Amino acid sequence: MALIVQKYGGTSVGSVERIQAVAQRVYKTVQAGNSIVVVVSAMGKTTDGLVKLATEISPNPNRREMDMLLSTGEQVTIALLSMALQELGQPAISMTGAQVGIVTEAEHSRARILHIETTRLTRHINAGKVVVVAGFQGISSVGEMEITTLGRGGSDTSAVAIAAALKANFCEIYTDVPGILTTDPRLVAEAQLMDAISCDEMLELASLGAKVLHPRAVEIARNYGVPLVVRSSWTDQPGTWVTSAKPQGRSLINLEIARPVDHVEFDTNQAKVALLRVPDKPGVAARLFGEISRQKVDVDLIIQSVHEGNSNDIAFTVTTPILKRAEAVATAIAPALRSQSNPKSDEAEVMVEHNIAKVSIAGAGMIGRPGVAAKMFATLAEAGVNIQMISTSEVKVSCVVNAAECDRAVLALCAAFEIEAGKGETRGQGGQGGQGGQGGQGRIIEETSPLSPPSPLSPLSPPSPPVRGVALDLNQARLAIRQLPDRPGMAAKLFGLLAQHNISVDMIIQSQRCRVIDGVPRRDIAFTVSQIDGENAKKMLTQVAAELGWGEVVLDSAIAKVSIVGAGMVGQPGVAAKMFEALAQQQINIQMIATSEIKISCVVAQEQGVKALQAIHAAFELAGSEKFVVPA
């Protein structure tokens, strides 16, 4: 009937009894007339135990030997599950990543899949066997036979890659929750189960720390059109389907290292409104965007920079036709935002800038590749284009530039990322609250990549709930660099250095306030990285700061990032206001804001992270009637 790839995580195979339960589920699926490939993780906490053994031997174990060690965890599981299936009378064979033919980069502990030799796999499937595959691993090449591992989430990645290579009917991911929930049920017991979610939305949620699916697995599903469903290992509930557009006929060679950027987008129909020196206290963003929402002003990018003293800056972009209305709202509310306790302090100031454009690069292949954003910034610098604002997400980086430089920027980016300019079609790009579909907007797409049918982001699609999920990331740190010279090439230099040290950056915020020091205009820039990279990044950047003319490098590890994701927020300016108001009601101060088309993220104090998530989840009425208990 169907060729199905099933993946079972460590909790699902954490004991002999659970392995036997998985075998029963697989057996029933085969008895229904299906062909099955099963991908499994190591049992329970096996990998943690192996890591502990290694660190008892060496504080900094060799990465090759770690791959040799950690790959044994999955080998235990595949042998036991194969035995369990054979005991049920079901022919089965266990295979390591090397035996399957999962060929990867020669990059120990974080390899990406190049291609999968499916000949042996197909032969066993055609013989009526269930093939039980060790997830998380592969070999660097058929000649060298070096064992490699794929890094965190590697079993998800293995399963979806095998499904793509075999052109399976669908891939099932079995886990300890009944599907994709609106938030982490460990933090909100009433988190609601979704029937379906788009790959774009899932990519954002997965990148924000939702642990049900790894972003690399979602990336492959999106690129190859693999139907994906997340289900519970403990029940027969239907789970959540992760939907993707029609596959684009990509080659299965270089499966995980296809070109990172699929298209370049631009929008010259934009203007920027910035409020400088607004008080750094709870409720300011809520008041501003609450009034913007009441006046039905649609905004695109929203950026709040890191505070300076007791104030910070909030900037947003709008389409040119509604600029006067947006400016009027900002000007009217500015007096109310000024410091009441210190009337002699600098007053909040409204700054409006016409003649700007937004240029963006987009592609699912950008995930986990710190060099992509750095390459964009370097390309713009080489073209003499200065960056005024930056907005990032997992699959897109957008820069606001001078409108007169838009064409030059787009052509340079197309050349740098090998996108053939002039090919593809032009269509409107709506933003967070943007309308899209107006003149001055376009997308240049790789010639072999036709446009898909309307996606959840398209105004032609049926309306979606504005917010699908809320995510919390407690594992980030923020770095701020004071007084960076405001000229082309600074962002390229900064993020190029981080990329060279393999440090991935998440949010990037460039302050709107500009100071002229010794004749040089300067701005602050702040960005977030993984906590484990924070100290190393600060040390590295501090060493070069004086040489490059930068100011102080400041690290704050006590932050949390709370985010909302939903394709339905496009064209609904009240969504941001509702999020900010929910935080203000709990007296939670917003330290930074960044947005993309389908995501709004706020940085808050770490100790307020869980409370922030719970408040936002309640504000958007995402709770269901059922309480989910995650098995131990």
XYZ file of C-alpha atoms in Angstrom:
632
model
C 0.000 0.000 0.000
C 2.613 2.567 1.072
C 6.305 2.934 1.809
C 6.615 4.521 5.257
C 9.651 5.649 7.252
C 9.078 5.642 11.022
C 11.398 7.226 13.569
C 11.390 6.440 17.302
C 13.281 8.637 19.769
C 15.238 7.600 22.844
C 12.259 7.764 25.216
C 10.197 5.546 22.906
C 12.872 2.805 22.999
C 14.065 3.449 26.552
C 13.514 -0.113 27.860
C 12.999 -3.673 26.630
C 9.248 -3.284 27.231
C 9.135 -0.112 25.150
C 11.156 -1.689 22.350
C 8.668 -4.580 22.305
C 5.796 -2.072 22.150
C 7.457 -0.368 19.169
C 7.871 -3.764 17.506
C 4.125 -4.409 17.939
C 3.285 -1.041 16.336
C 5.644 -1.688 13.404
C 4.259 -5.209 12.958
C 0.657 -3.917 12.778
C 1.682 -1.357 10.164
C 3.295 -4.075 8.033
C 0.267 -6.346 8.442
C -1.859 -3.539 6.978
C 0.101 -4.001 3.741
C 2.834 -1.340 4.116
C 6.600 -1.478 3.629
C 8.486 -0.029 6.589
C 11.905 1.442 7.314
C 12.412 2.178 11.031
C 14.988 4.720 12.244
C 15.824 4.676 15.952
C 17.796 6.658 18.496
C 19.889 5.283 21.355
C 17.911 3.930 24.322
C 16.873 6.524 26.904
C 19.870 8.290 28.412
C 22.456 6.045 26.725
C 24.117 8.910 24.838
C 24.403 10.992 28.034
C 26.025 8.015 29.752
C 28.555 7.575 26.936
C 29.425 11.281 27.023
C 29.963 11.018 30.802
C 32.320 8.070 30.333
C 34.310 10.012 27.756
C 34.676 13.094 29.961
C 35.920 10.889 32.808
C 38.747 9.839 30.488
C 39.429 13.223 28.898
C 38.133 16.750 29.571
C 38.336 17.442 25.815
C 37.898 14.114 23.997
C 38.892 13.744 20.355
C 35.892 14.310 18.070
C 36.627 11.298 15.875
C 36.758 8.990 18.882
C 33.564 10.563 20.232
C 31.824 9.618 16.978
C 33.123 6.047 17.336
C 31.787 5.963 20.893
C 28.414 7.651 20.441
C 27.508 5.676 17.316
C 27.402 2.502 19.431
C 24.267 3.699 21.266
C 22.008 3.327 18.223
C 23.580 -0.028 17.322
C 22.267 -1.517 20.561
C 18.741 -0.312 19.771
C 18.646 -1.542 16.157
C 19.779 -5.035 17.133
C 17.227 -5.329 19.954
C 14.340 -3.983 17.858
C 15.237 -6.290 14.966
C 15.219 -9.243 17.397
C 11.845 -8.139 18.807
C 10.335 -8.029 15.304
C 11.758 -11.445 14.463
C 10.173 -12.836 17.640
C 6.806 -11.660 16.261
C 7.488 -13.558 13.035
C 8.294 -10.411 11.055
C 11.468 -10.608 8.909
C 13.743 -7.728 9.889
C 17.361 -6.672 9.535
C 19.336 -4.058 11.477
C 21.726 -1.734 9.638
C 24.133 0.963 10.766
C 24.345 4.272 8.941
C 27.414 2.994 7.112
C 25.651 -0.217 6.026
C 22.686 1.760 4.725
C 25.025 4.007 2.746
C 24.393 7.373 4.465
C 27.367 9.339 3.109
C 28.225 12.576 4.917
C 30.764 15.370 5.024
C 34.062 14.459 6.714
C 33.056 16.596 9.704
C 33.019 14.700 12.988
C 30.194 15.383 15.477
C 28.242 17.714 13.152
C 28.291 16.164 9.682
C 25.681 16.947 7.036
C 24.323 14.281 4.716
C 25.644 14.347 1.128
C 23.648 11.453 -0.320
C 22.219 8.040 0.512
C 23.033 4.887 -1.456
C 19.620 3.222 -1.480
C 20.442 0.028 -3.437
C 20.941 -2.250 -0.430
C 18.068 -0.653 1.464
C 15.689 -1.142 -1.462
C 16.733 -4.773 -1.899
C 15.808 -5.636 1.692
C 12.507 -3.739 1.457
C 11.586 -5.596 -1.723
C 12.364 -8.867 0.071
C 9.626 -8.052 2.597
C 11.924 -7.146 5.484
C 11.550 -4.301 7.941
C 14.873 -2.457 7.805
C 15.854 -1.048 11.206
C 18.358 1.784 10.739
C 20.653 3.457 13.268
C 19.843 7.151 13.220
C 22.271 9.989 13.945
C 25.190 8.456 11.997
C 26.804 7.900 8.610
C 30.198 7.495 6.939
C 32.409 10.206 5.487
C 32.970 8.329 2.205
C 32.686 4.805 0.863
C 36.477 4.625 0.537
C 37.572 5.871 3.962
C 34.640 4.426 5.960
C 35.080 7.009 8.731
C 32.089 6.932 11.089
C 30.489 10.357 11.506
C 27.580 11.607 13.593
C 25.082 14.258 12.586
C 24.861 16.222 15.829
C 21.787 17.106 17.883
C 18.513 15.919 16.317
C 20.448 13.579 14.058
C 17.911 10.739 14.151
C 15.134 13.064 12.920
C 17.476 14.180 10.156
C 18.352 10.580 9.228
C 14.688 9.571 9.017
C 13.522 12.431 6.808
C 16.604 12.123 4.575
C 15.930 8.408 4.067
C 12.279 9.192 3.286
C 13.413 11.745 0.694
C 15.959 9.361 -0.859
C 13.421 6.495 -1.068
C 10.600 8.836 -2.186
C 8.557 7.366 0.666
C 4.839 8.141 0.888
C 5.400 9.797 4.250
C 7.629 9.906 7.323
C 6.274 9.385 10.842
C 8.154 10.840 13.819
C 7.116 9.068 17.042
C 7.840 10.907 20.265
C 6.643 11.350 23.855
C 3.992 13.978 23.020
C 0.894 13.478 20.823
C 2.076 15.876 18.098
C 3.023 19.528 17.718
C 1.608 21.546 20.601
C 1.099 25.292 20.885
C 3.883 25.411 23.472
C 5.944 23.175 25.753
C 3.466 21.108 27.846
C 6.030 21.009 30.640
C 5.467 24.769 31.046
C 1.767 24.999 30.089
C -0.136 21.785 30.775
C -3.114 22.986 28.684
C -1.009 23.379 25.530
C -3.210 22.569 22.551
C -2.547 19.947 19.877
C -2.432 21.216 16.272
C -3.872 19.127 13.431
C -1.425 20.615 10.923
C 1.287 23.253 10.644
C 3.258 24.537 7.664
C 6.964 23.780 7.251
C 7.689 27.536 7.433
C 5.971 27.813 10.818
C 7.551 24.588 12.047
C 11.016 25.752 10.994
C 10.636 28.829 13.164
C 9.247 26.888 16.136
C 11.910 24.182 15.817
C 14.680 26.775 15.644
C 13.267 28.485 18.743
C 13.840 25.396 20.852
C 10.652 23.361 20.304
C 12.224 19.952 20.843
C 9.702 17.799 18.936
C 11.451 18.191 15.567
C 14.934 19.340 14.657
C 15.147 22.222 12.135
C 17.417 20.173 9.838
C 14.730 17.502 9.519
C 12.089 20.134 8.712
C 14.472 21.715 6.200
C 14.817 18.425 4.295
C 11.055 17.821 4.401
C 10.464 21.287 2.978
C 13.131 21.019 0.288
C 11.984 17.597 -0.960
C 8.271 17.791 -0.208
C 8.324 14.899 2.265
C 4.930 14.585 4.045
C 5.774 14.530 7.735
C 3.597 13.574 10.709
C 4.467 13.743 14.414
C 2.697 11.181 16.613
C 2.786 9.790 20.130
C 4.517 6.485 20.778
C 1.935 5.734 23.494
C -1.405 6.321 21.750
C -3.089 5.924 18.365
C -3.948 9.635 18.021
C -3.553 11.030 14.480
C -0.845 13.506 15.483
C 0.158 16.660 13.602
C 0.944 16.884 9.891
C 3.782 19.184 8.849
C 2.842 20.371 5.377
C 5.154 21.554 2.621
C 4.774 22.952 -0.862
C 5.065 20.785 -3.948
C 8.668 19.491 -4.234
C 10.887 21.427 -6.606
C 12.713 18.493 -8.204
C 15.945 18.988 -6.256
C 18.835 16.615 -6.793
C 19.407 14.049 -4.047
C 23.147 14.627 -4.412
C 24.449 17.041 -1.746
C 21.148 16.416 0.000
C 21.885 18.580 3.042
C 24.318 21.032 1.528
C 22.293 22.324 -1.374
C 22.598 26.046 -2.053
C 21.662 27.882 1.175
C 19.783 30.729 -0.543
C 16.886 30.055 -2.910
C 15.845 33.595 -3.707
C 16.479 37.290 -3.249
C 13.553 39.565 -2.349
C 13.254 43.339 -2.441
C 10.717 46.011 -1.500
C 11.264 49.672 -2.400
C 7.836 50.690 -1.167
C 8.953 51.231 2.431
C 9.577 54.016 4.927
C 10.967 53.911 8.466
C 9.620 55.494 11.643
C 11.862 55.462 14.710
C 11.191 56.649 18.262
C 14.463 57.513 19.940
C 15.082 57.686 23.696
C 11.848 56.072 24.870
C 11.854 54.954 28.549
C 13.258 51.480 29.192
C 10.362 50.143 31.273
C 7.404 47.724 30.962
C 4.460 48.837 28.841
C 6.157 51.260 26.433
C 6.006 48.973 23.381
C 2.460 47.951 24.358
C 1.277 51.566 24.390
C 2.952 52.422 21.103
C 1.789 49.399 19.123
C -1.586 49.373 20.827
C -2.219 52.841 19.376
C -0.766 51.763 16.008
C -3.196 48.839 15.999
C -6.188 51.042 16.898
C -5.317 53.337 13.987
C -5.094 50.263 11.722
C -1.514 50.982 10.666
C 0.140 47.855 9.245
C 3.819 47.554 10.130
C 6.481 45.307 8.614
C 9.751 45.077 10.539
C 9.798 45.988 14.241
C 13.118 46.468 16.004
C 13.868 47.560 19.575
C 17.553 48.033 20.249
C 19.447 47.232 23.415
C 18.976 49.924 26.073
C 21.402 52.740 26.660
C 21.121 54.257 30.127
C 17.411 54.366 30.975
C 16.142 54.535 27.399
C 16.174 52.681 24.126
C 14.980 53.060 20.535
C 12.040 51.429 18.758
C 11.857 51.489 14.967
C 9.374 50.035 12.514
C 8.829 50.087 8.768
C 5.575 50.710 6.906
C 4.539 50.919 3.276
C 4.877 54.396 1.790
C 1.121 55.114 1.330
C 0.463 54.909 5.083
C 3.615 56.690 6.224
C 1.811 59.938 7.152
C -0.660 58.035 9.330
C 2.156 56.098 11.012
C 4.137 59.296 11.611
C 1.071 61.003 13.085
C 0.510 58.115 15.517
C 4.161 58.112 16.618
C 4.233 61.895 17.040
C 0.997 61.889 19.028
C 2.129 59.204 21.445
C 5.729 60.386 21.911
C 4.874 62.918 24.678
C 3.150 60.179 26.678
C 6.281 58.011 26.461
C 8.625 60.657 27.825
C 10.078 60.196 31.276
C 7.676 61.529 33.933
C 10.202 61.210 36.748
C 12.881 63.270 35.019
C 11.287 65.866 32.727
C 14.707 67.415 32.032
C 15.959 64.220 30.400
C 16.257 63.932 26.644
C 12.778 63.730 25.201
C 11.511 60.928 23.019
C 12.074 61.969 19.428
C 10.336 60.768 16.279
C 12.598 60.229 13.283
C 11.142 59.466 9.834
C 13.142 58.244 6.894
C 11.782 58.088 3.346
C 13.446 56.446 0.365
C 14.452 53.196 1.972
C 14.237 49.646 0.641
C 14.247 46.201 2.190
C 16.407 43.527 0.566
C 16.299 39.932 1.787
C 17.861 36.561 1.150
C 15.776 33.483 1.940
C 16.200 29.720 1.921
C 15.788 26.737 4.235
C 19.440 25.832 3.613
C 20.536 28.790 5.764
C 19.807 26.858 8.966
C 22.831 26.480 11.213
C 25.220 28.123 8.739
C 26.676 31.235 10.377
C 28.552 32.183 7.212
C 25.420 32.945 5.174
C 24.441 36.175 6.950
C 28.104 37.223 7.033
C 28.321 36.651 3.263
C 25.258 38.840 2.704
C 26.728 41.674 4.775
C 30.117 41.356 3.020
C 28.416 41.404 -0.389
C 26.535 44.595 0.456
C 29.724 46.172 1.817
C 31.645 45.343 -1.364
C 28.828 46.960 -3.352
C 29.136 50.099 -1.199
C 25.685 49.603 0.363
C 25.307 50.667 4.007
C 22.912 48.696 6.224
C 20.425 50.728 8.280
C 18.394 47.929 9.913
C 18.798 44.156 10.150
C 16.100 41.554 10.798
C 16.794 37.827 10.954
C 14.947 34.525 11.151
C 16.026 30.914 10.620
C 15.312 31.077 6.898
C 15.620 34.765 6.028
C 17.895 37.756 6.587
C 16.515 41.214 5.717
C 18.401 44.505 5.555
C 16.996 48.007 5.214
C 19.116 50.117 2.855
C 18.851 53.382 0.922
C 16.276 52.983 -1.887
C 18.743 54.379 -4.441
C 21.045 51.438 -3.653
C 18.377 48.717 -3.917
C 19.092 47.645 -7.503
C 22.814 47.494 -6.830
C 22.221 45.477 -3.667
C 19.902 42.978 -5.383
C 22.260 42.407 -8.323
C 25.213 41.928 -5.975
C 23.299 39.425 -3.825
C 22.080 37.497 -6.883
C 25.670 37.201 -8.101
C 27.056 36.215 -4.686
C 24.465 33.480 -4.084
C 24.314 32.348 -7.730
C 20.692 33.343 -8.257
C 20.176 34.261 -11.904
C 18.834 37.822 -11.948
C 15.802 38.342 -14.140
C 14.598 34.760 -13.830
C 11.519 33.806 -11.862
C 8.540 36.021 -11.192
C 7.773 39.197 -9.308
C 5.208 39.255 -6.546
C 4.453 41.274 -3.429
C 6.171 40.410 -0.172
C 3.943 41.085 2.826
C 5.637 41.549 6.160
C 4.542 41.248 9.787
C 1.328 43.157 9.392
C 2.230 44.044 5.781
C -0.223 43.871 2.914
C 2.036 42.740 0.080
C 1.070 42.749 -3.554
C 1.977 46.402 -4.207
C 4.374 47.933 -6.690
C 8.079 48.092 -6.015
C 8.294 44.585 -4.592
C 9.711 41.424 -6.045
C 11.424 38.112 -5.701
C 14.192 36.732 -7.863
C 14.171 32.964 -7.781
C 16.613 30.363 -9.006
C 15.610 29.480 -12.561
C 14.994 25.816 -11.794
C 12.787 26.621 -8.802
C 9.236 27.418 -9.938
C 6.853 29.229 -7.628
C 4.686 26.940 -5.563
C 0.923 27.348 -5.109
C -0.153 29.964 -2.570
C 1.466 29.209 0.771
C 0.082 30.059 4.218
C 1.907 33.388 3.860
C -0.023 34.341 0.735
C -3.000 36.719 0.933
C -4.778 34.288 -1.427
C -4.763 31.526 1.183
C -7.608 30.922 3.655
C -7.084 32.852 6.889
C -5.040 31.061 9.569
C -5.113 31.689 13.315
C -2.755 34.646 13.789
C -0.516 32.757 16.222
C 0.103 29.022 16.038
C 2.672 28.560 18.769
C 4.715 30.215 21.519
C 8.322 29.223 22.195
C 10.848 29.987 24.916
C 14.618 29.815 24.615
C 16.506 30.005 27.904
C 19.854 29.067 26.363
C 20.857 32.344 24.725
C 23.260 35.101 25.647
C 23.352 38.668 24.320
C 26.435 40.520 23.170
C 26.409 44.278 22.586
C 29.179 46.235 20.901
C 29.113 49.933 21.640
C 30.015 52.642 19.130
C 30.591 50.617 15.996
C 31.547 52.887 13.038
C 28.456 53.331 10.852
C 29.895 52.556 7.441
C 29.734 49.725 4.886
C 31.663 46.651 5.928
C 31.313 46.807 9.717
C 28.541 44.179 9.939
C 30.442 42.036 7.431
C 33.615 42.217 9.519
C 31.805 41.459 12.792
C 29.684 38.537 11.614
C 32.453 37.232 9.378
C 34.651 36.868 12.473
C 31.890 34.994 14.290
C 31.342 32.715 11.272
C 35.066 31.904 11.140
C 34.757 30.653 14.715
C 31.598 28.679 13.806
C 29.419 30.799 16.098
C 25.813 31.006 14.932
C 23.942 34.257 15.561
C 20.196 34.497 16.127
C 18.717 37.987 16.652
C 20.681 40.963 15.298
C 19.658 44.503 16.307
C 21.330 47.689 15.103
C 20.491 50.790 17.159
C 18.789 53.707 15.433
C 20.576 56.317 17.536
C 23.715 57.592 15.841
C 26.562 59.485 17.531
C 29.396 61.323 15.815
C 32.633 60.753 17.730
C 35.861 62.258 16.351
C 34.065 62.901 13.095
C 32.939 59.269 12.714
C 29.203 58.365 12.947
C 28.744 55.393 15.269
C 25.925 53.041 16.318
C 25.571 50.208 18.835
C 24.839 46.690 17.608
C 23.522 43.778 19.679
C 22.984 40.127 18.839
C 22.210 36.844 20.538
C 24.206 33.603 20.442
C 24.016 30.285 22.236
C 25.042 30.578 25.885
C 27.855 28.073 25.352
C 29.355 30.431 22.743
C 28.897 33.623 24.769
C 32.204 33.814 26.656
C 34.277 32.713 23.660
C 32.553 35.255 21.421
C 33.138 38.067 23.924
C 36.799 37.149 24.342
C 37.397 36.955 20.593
C 35.590 40.225 19.829
C 37.255 42.093 22.713
C 40.663 41.155 21.296
C 39.906 42.811 17.948
C 37.695 45.705 19.162
C 40.484 48.243 19.672
C 42.165 47.347 16.381
C 38.906 47.819 14.449
C 37.879 50.995 16.272
C 34.992 49.431 18.189
C 33.871 50.343 21.685
C 33.150 48.111 24.670
C 31.923 44.514 24.199
C 29.237 43.652 26.794
C 27.936 40.127 27.520
C 24.641 39.315 29.290
C 23.886 35.616 29.806
C 20.810 36.150 32.011
C 18.308 36.604 29.181
C 15.413 34.643 27.715
C 13.850 34.892 24.264
C 10.100 34.401 23.980
C 8.562 34.246 20.505
C 5.242 33.858 18.747
C 4.973 32.167 15.347
C 2.094 32.134 12.876
C 1.528 32.676 9.177
C -1.843 34.241 10.042
C -0.266 37.326 11.645
C 0.404 38.780 8.180
C -1.892 41.782 7.709
C -2.911 41.920 11.388
C -1.124 44.810 13.139
C -2.824 44.047 16.459
C -0.815 40.846 16.979
C 2.375 42.604 18.083
C 0.412 44.950 20.358
C -1.343 41.991 21.995
C 1.978 40.260 22.697
C 3.540 43.409 24.157
C 0.434 44.125 26.281
C 0.508 40.590 27.725
C 4.079 41.208 28.896
C 3.266 44.684 30.224
C 0.390 43.334 32.347
C 2.895 41.038 34.067
C 5.348 43.956 34.523
C 7.847 42.200 32.251
C 10.241 44.632 30.596
C 11.110 44.026 26.929
C 14.848 44.417 26.365
C 14.937 43.759 22.600
C 12.379 43.172 19.822
C 12.936 41.595 16.409
C 10.438 40.396 13.816
C 10.222 38.441 10.597
C 7.174 37.832 8.411
C 5.771 35.078 10.647
C 7.597 35.571 13.943
C 7.901 38.185 16.700
C 10.617 37.689 19.324
C 11.232 39.576 22.564
C 14.238 39.344 24.845
C 13.354 39.555 28.545
C 15.134 38.825 31.812
C 15.871 35.124 32.200
C 14.002 34.755 35.495
C 10.859 36.105 33.791
C 11.040 33.809 30.747
C 8.565 31.132 31.854
C 6.086 33.732 33.149
C 6.372 35.581 29.816
C 5.608 32.429 27.809
C 2.612 31.572 29.992
C 1.212 35.122 29.750
C 1.510 35.230 25.951
C 0.042 31.739 25.516
C -2.967 32.800 27.605
C -3.343 36.145 25.794
C -3.746 34.426 22.420
C -6.170 31.869 23.938
C -4.105 28.914 22.742
C -4.942 26.636 25.682
C -7.018 23.537 25.066
C -9.321 21.651 27.404
C -7.021 18.638 27.749
C -3.914 18.531 29.916
C -0.886 16.752 28.475
C 1.440 14.853 30.748
C 4.813 14.042 29.213
C 5.977 10.517 30.165
C 9.149 10.328 32.213
